[in-house]
Coordinates of C-alpha atoms and ligand atoms in Angstrom, one line a residue:
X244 CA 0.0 0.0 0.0
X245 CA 1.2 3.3 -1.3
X246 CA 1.3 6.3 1.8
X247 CA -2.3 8.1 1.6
X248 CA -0.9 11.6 2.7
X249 CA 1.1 11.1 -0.4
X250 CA -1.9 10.8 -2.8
X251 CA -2.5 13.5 -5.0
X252 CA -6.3 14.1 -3.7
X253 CA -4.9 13.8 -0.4
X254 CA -2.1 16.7 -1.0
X255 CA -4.9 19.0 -3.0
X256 CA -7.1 18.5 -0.3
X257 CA -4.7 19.6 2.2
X258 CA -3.4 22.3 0.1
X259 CA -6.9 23.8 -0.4
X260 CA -7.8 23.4 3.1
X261 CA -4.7 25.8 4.1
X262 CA -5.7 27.8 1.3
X263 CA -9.3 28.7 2.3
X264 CA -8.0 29.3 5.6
X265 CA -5.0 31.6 4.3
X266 CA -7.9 33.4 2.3
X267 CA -10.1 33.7 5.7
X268 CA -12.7 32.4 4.4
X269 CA -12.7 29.5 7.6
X270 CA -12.5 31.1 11.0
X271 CA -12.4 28.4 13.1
X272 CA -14.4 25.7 12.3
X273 CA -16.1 27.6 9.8
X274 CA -16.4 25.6 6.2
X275 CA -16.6 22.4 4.8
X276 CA -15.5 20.3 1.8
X277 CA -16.3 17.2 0.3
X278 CA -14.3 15.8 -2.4
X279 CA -15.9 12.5 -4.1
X280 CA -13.3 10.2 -5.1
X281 CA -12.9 7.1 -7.2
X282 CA -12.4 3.5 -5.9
X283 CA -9.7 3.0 -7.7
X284 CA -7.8 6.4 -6.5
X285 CA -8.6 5.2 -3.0
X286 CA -7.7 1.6 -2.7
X287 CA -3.8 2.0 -4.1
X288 CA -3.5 3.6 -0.5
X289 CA -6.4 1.6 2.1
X290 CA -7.9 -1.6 1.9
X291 CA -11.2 -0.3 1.6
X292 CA -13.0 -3.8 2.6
X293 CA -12.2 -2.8 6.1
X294 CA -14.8 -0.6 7.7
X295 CA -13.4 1.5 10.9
X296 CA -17.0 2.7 12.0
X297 CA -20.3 2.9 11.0
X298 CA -22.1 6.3 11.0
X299 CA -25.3 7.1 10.4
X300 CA -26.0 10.1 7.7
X301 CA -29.5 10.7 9.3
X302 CA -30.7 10.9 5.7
X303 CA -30.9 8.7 2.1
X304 CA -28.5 9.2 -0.7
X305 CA -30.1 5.9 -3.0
X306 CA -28.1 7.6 -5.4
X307 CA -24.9 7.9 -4.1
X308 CA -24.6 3.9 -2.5
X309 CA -20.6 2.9 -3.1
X310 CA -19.7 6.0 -3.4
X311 CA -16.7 7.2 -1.6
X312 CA -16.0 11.0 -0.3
X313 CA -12.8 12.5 1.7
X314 CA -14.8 14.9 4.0
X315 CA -13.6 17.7 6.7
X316 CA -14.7 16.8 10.0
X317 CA -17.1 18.5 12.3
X318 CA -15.8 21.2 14.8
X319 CA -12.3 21.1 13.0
X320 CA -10.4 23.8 11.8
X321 CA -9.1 24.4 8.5
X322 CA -5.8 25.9 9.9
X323 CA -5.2 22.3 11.4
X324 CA -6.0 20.3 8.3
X325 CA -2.2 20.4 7.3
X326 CA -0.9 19.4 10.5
X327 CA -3.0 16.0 11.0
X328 CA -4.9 15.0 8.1
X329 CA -6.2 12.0 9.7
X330 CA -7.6 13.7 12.6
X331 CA -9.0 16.7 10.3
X332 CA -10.4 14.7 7.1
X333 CA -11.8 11.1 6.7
X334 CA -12.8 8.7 4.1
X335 CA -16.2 7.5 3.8
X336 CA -18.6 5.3 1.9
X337 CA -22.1 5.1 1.5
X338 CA -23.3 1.9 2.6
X339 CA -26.2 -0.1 0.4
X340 CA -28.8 1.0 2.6
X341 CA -28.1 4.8 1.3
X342 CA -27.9 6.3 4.9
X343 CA -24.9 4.8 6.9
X344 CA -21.8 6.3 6.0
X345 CA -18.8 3.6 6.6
X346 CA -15.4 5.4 7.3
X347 CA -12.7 3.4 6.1
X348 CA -10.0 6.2 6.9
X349 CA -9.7 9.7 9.3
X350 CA -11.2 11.0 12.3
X351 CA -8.5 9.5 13.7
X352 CA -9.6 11.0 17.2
X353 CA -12.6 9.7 17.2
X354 CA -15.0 12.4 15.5
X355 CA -17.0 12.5 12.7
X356 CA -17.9 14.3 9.0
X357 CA -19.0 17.7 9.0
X358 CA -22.6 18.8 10.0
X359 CA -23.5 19.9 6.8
X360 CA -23.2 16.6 5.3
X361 CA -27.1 16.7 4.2
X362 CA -26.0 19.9 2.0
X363 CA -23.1 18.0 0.9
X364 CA -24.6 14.7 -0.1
X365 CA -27.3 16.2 -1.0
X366 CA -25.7 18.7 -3.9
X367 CA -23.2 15.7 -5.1
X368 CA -26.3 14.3 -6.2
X369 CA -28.2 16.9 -7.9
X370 CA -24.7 18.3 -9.4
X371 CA -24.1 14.4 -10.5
X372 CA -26.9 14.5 -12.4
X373 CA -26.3 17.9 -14.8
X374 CA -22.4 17.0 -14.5
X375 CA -21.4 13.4 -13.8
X376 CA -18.2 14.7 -13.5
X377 CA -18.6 16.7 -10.4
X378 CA -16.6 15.8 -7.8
X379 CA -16.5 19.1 -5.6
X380 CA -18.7 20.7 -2.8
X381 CA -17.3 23.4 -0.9
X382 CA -18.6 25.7 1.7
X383 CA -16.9 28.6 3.6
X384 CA -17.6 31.9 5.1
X385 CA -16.0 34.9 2.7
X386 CA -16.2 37.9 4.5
X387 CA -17.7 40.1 1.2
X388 CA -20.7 37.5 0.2
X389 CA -21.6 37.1 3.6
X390 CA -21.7 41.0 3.9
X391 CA -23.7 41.5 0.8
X392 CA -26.3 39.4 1.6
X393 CA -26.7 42.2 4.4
X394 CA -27.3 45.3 2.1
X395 CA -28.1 43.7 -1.4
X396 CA -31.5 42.3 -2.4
X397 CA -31.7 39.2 -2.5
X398 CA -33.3 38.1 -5.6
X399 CA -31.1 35.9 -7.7
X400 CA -31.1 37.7 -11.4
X401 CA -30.5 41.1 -9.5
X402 CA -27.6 39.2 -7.0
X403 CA -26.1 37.2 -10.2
X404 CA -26.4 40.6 -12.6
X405 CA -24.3 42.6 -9.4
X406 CA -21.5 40.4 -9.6
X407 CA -20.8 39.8 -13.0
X408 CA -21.0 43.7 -13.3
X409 CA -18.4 43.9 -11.1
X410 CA -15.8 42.2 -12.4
X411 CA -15.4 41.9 -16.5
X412 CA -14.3 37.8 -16.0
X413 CA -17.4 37.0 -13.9
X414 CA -20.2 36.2 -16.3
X415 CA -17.3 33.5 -17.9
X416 CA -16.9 31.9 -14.7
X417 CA -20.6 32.0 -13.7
X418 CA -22.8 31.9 -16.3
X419 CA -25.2 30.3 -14.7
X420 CA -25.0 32.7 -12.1
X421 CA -25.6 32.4 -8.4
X422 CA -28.7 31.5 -6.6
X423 CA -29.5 32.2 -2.9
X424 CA -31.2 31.1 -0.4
X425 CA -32.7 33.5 2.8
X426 CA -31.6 32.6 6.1
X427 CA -32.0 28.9 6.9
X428 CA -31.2 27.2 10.3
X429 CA -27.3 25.1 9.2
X430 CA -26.6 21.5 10.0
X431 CA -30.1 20.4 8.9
X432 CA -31.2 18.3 6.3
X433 CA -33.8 21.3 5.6
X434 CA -31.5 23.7 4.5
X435 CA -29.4 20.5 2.8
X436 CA -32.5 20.0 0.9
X437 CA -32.7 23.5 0.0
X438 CA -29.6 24.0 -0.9
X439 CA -29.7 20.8 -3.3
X440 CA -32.7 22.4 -4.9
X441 CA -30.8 25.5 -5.7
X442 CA -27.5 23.6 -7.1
X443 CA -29.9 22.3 -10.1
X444 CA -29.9 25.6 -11.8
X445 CA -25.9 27.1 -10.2
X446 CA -23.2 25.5 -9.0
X447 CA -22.6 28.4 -6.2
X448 CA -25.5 29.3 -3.6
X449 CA -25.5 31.4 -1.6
X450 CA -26.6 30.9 2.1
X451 CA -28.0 34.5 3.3
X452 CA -26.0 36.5 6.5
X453 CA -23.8 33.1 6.7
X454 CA -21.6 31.9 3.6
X455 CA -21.6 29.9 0.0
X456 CA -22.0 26.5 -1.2
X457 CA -19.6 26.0 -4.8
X458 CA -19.6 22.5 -6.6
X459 CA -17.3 21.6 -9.6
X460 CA -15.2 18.8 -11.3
X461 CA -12.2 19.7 -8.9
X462 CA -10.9 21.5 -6.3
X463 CA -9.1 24.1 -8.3
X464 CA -12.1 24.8 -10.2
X465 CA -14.3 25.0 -7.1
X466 CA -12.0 27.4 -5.0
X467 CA -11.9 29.6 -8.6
X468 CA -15.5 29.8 -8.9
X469 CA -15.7 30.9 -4.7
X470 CA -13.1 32.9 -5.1
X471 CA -14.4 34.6 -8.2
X472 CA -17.4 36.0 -6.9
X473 CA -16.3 36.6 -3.3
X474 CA -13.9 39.5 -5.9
X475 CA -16.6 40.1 -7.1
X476 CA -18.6 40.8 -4.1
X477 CA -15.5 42.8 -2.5
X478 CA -15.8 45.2 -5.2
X479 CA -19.6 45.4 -4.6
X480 CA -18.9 46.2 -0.8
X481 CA -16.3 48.6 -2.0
X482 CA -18.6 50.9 -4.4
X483 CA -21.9 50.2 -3.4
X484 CA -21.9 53.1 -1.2
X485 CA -20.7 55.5 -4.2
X486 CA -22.6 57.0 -7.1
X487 CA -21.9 54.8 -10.0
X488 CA -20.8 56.8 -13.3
X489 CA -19.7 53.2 -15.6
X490 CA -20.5 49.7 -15.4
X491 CA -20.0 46.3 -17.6
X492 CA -23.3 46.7 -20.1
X493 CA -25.6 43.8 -20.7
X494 CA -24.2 44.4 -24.7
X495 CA -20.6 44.2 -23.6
X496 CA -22.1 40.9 -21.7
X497 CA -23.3 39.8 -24.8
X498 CA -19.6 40.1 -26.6
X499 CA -17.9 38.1 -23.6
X500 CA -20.6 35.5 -24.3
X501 CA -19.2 35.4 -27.8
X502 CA -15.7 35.9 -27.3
X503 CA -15.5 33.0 -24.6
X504 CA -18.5 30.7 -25.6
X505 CA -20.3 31.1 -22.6
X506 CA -24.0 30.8 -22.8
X507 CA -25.6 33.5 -19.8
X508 CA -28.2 31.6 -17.6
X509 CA -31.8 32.3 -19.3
X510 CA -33.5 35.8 -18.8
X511 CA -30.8 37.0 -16.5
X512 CA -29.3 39.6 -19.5
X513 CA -31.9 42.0 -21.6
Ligands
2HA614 O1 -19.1 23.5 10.2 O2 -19.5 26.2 8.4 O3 -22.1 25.8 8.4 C1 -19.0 24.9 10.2 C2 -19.9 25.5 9.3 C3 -21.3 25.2 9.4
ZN615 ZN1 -20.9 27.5 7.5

């Protein structure tokens, strides 16, 4: 068996933990990630036919049965995550009855997944099913999001519209824009079931006056999309108090369609 801090999931994972953290996006034990990996990625490195504990999910992912995730714990910080992986992080699979969760590797100290798990689970299988090759849900606190969720309306064209005018690259990252949901009580399978809803139609949601779900094919590309509104949003915060003489046009939209092939989520330009 090769050495699992080794693998190159493993080192991303750790890497993008530190890098939220660096970023300030995860005070404390804010933020979670999930990162669905292969069978074959996994058992080079554990012999996945021993099960360390069963956990219950205290939900069913029919969909998702075999499937394995490396998942941040609950209560732990991303600051820690590079220090001891296998207290911070742990491998699980979803067993055949779709709501135990069997960790094979992690939570070395005896803990568990993160409580948002339900949103997790929940948006791997709705993003699965536009993008089977979605391996990425991410959550985390960024300081500009969270703050315009406080001053901004909250009505998802008008939100989305804000930040791709912010930032000329925006509307080629996001094209299908972001969609948000009004406060909701974390950790439940509620607000996972909301928030599951929402990731049909966007791959980032917002969750109001607390933070943002992203999902994509890797970490990289999940960290970029966050990252790319949360500049987008820091502009926002920046001139939103301001009169505003110039702004990115909905025809100038239209030419970055063009130029970078991007198709703008339905109704959301005029
Ligand atoms: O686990 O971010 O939403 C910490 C959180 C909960
Ligand atoms: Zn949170």
């Amino acid at each position: 068996m090769k050495n699992i801090l080794e693998a190159p999931f493993m080192v991303e994972m750790v890497r993008t933990a530190t890098n939220m953290y660096a970023h300030g996006w995860d005070e404390r034990n804010g933020g979670n990630i999930s990162l669905r990996l292969n069978e074959d990625d996994v058992d080079d490195y554990i012999d996945v036919s021993k099960v360390i504990r069963r956990i219950p999910t205290g939900f069913r992912a029919p969909a998702l049965v075999g499937e394995y995730f490396l998942v941040t714990g609950t209560g732990k910080y991303f600051k820690n995550v590079q220090y001891d992986p296998a207290a911070n992080l742990g491998i699980i699979r979803i067993a055949t009855d779709g709501e135990t969760a069997e960790l094979i590797w992690g939570y070395s100290d005896g803990g568990q997944f993160t409580s948002e798990l339900p949103a997790h689970l929940m948006s791997h299988v709705q993003r699965m099913k536009v993008d089977p090759r979605n391996h990425v849900v991410m959550h985390c606190h960024p300081a500009n999001l969270l703050a315009m969720t406080y001053v901004h309306d909250l009505d998802e064209r008008a939100f989305t519209r804000t930040l791709w005018q912010m930032c000329t690259e925006c509307i080629v990252v996001f094209p299908d824009g972001v969609n948000v949901l009004p406060w909701m009580l974390c950790g439940t399978n509620e607000i996972g079931e909301a928030t599951a809803e929402k990731m049909k139609t966007a791959r980032l949601v917002v969750w109001s006056q607390h933070g943002i779900y992203g999902a994509g094919r890797d970490l990289d590309e999940t960290f970029g999309l966050i990252e790319t509104a949360e500049k987008a949003a820091e502009i926002y915060m920046k001139i939103a108090h301001l009169p505003r003489l110039n702004t990115i046009s909905d025809d100038a939209m239209h030419q970055l369609e063009v130029r970078f092939g991007v198709k703008a989520r339905d109704g959301y330009l005029d």
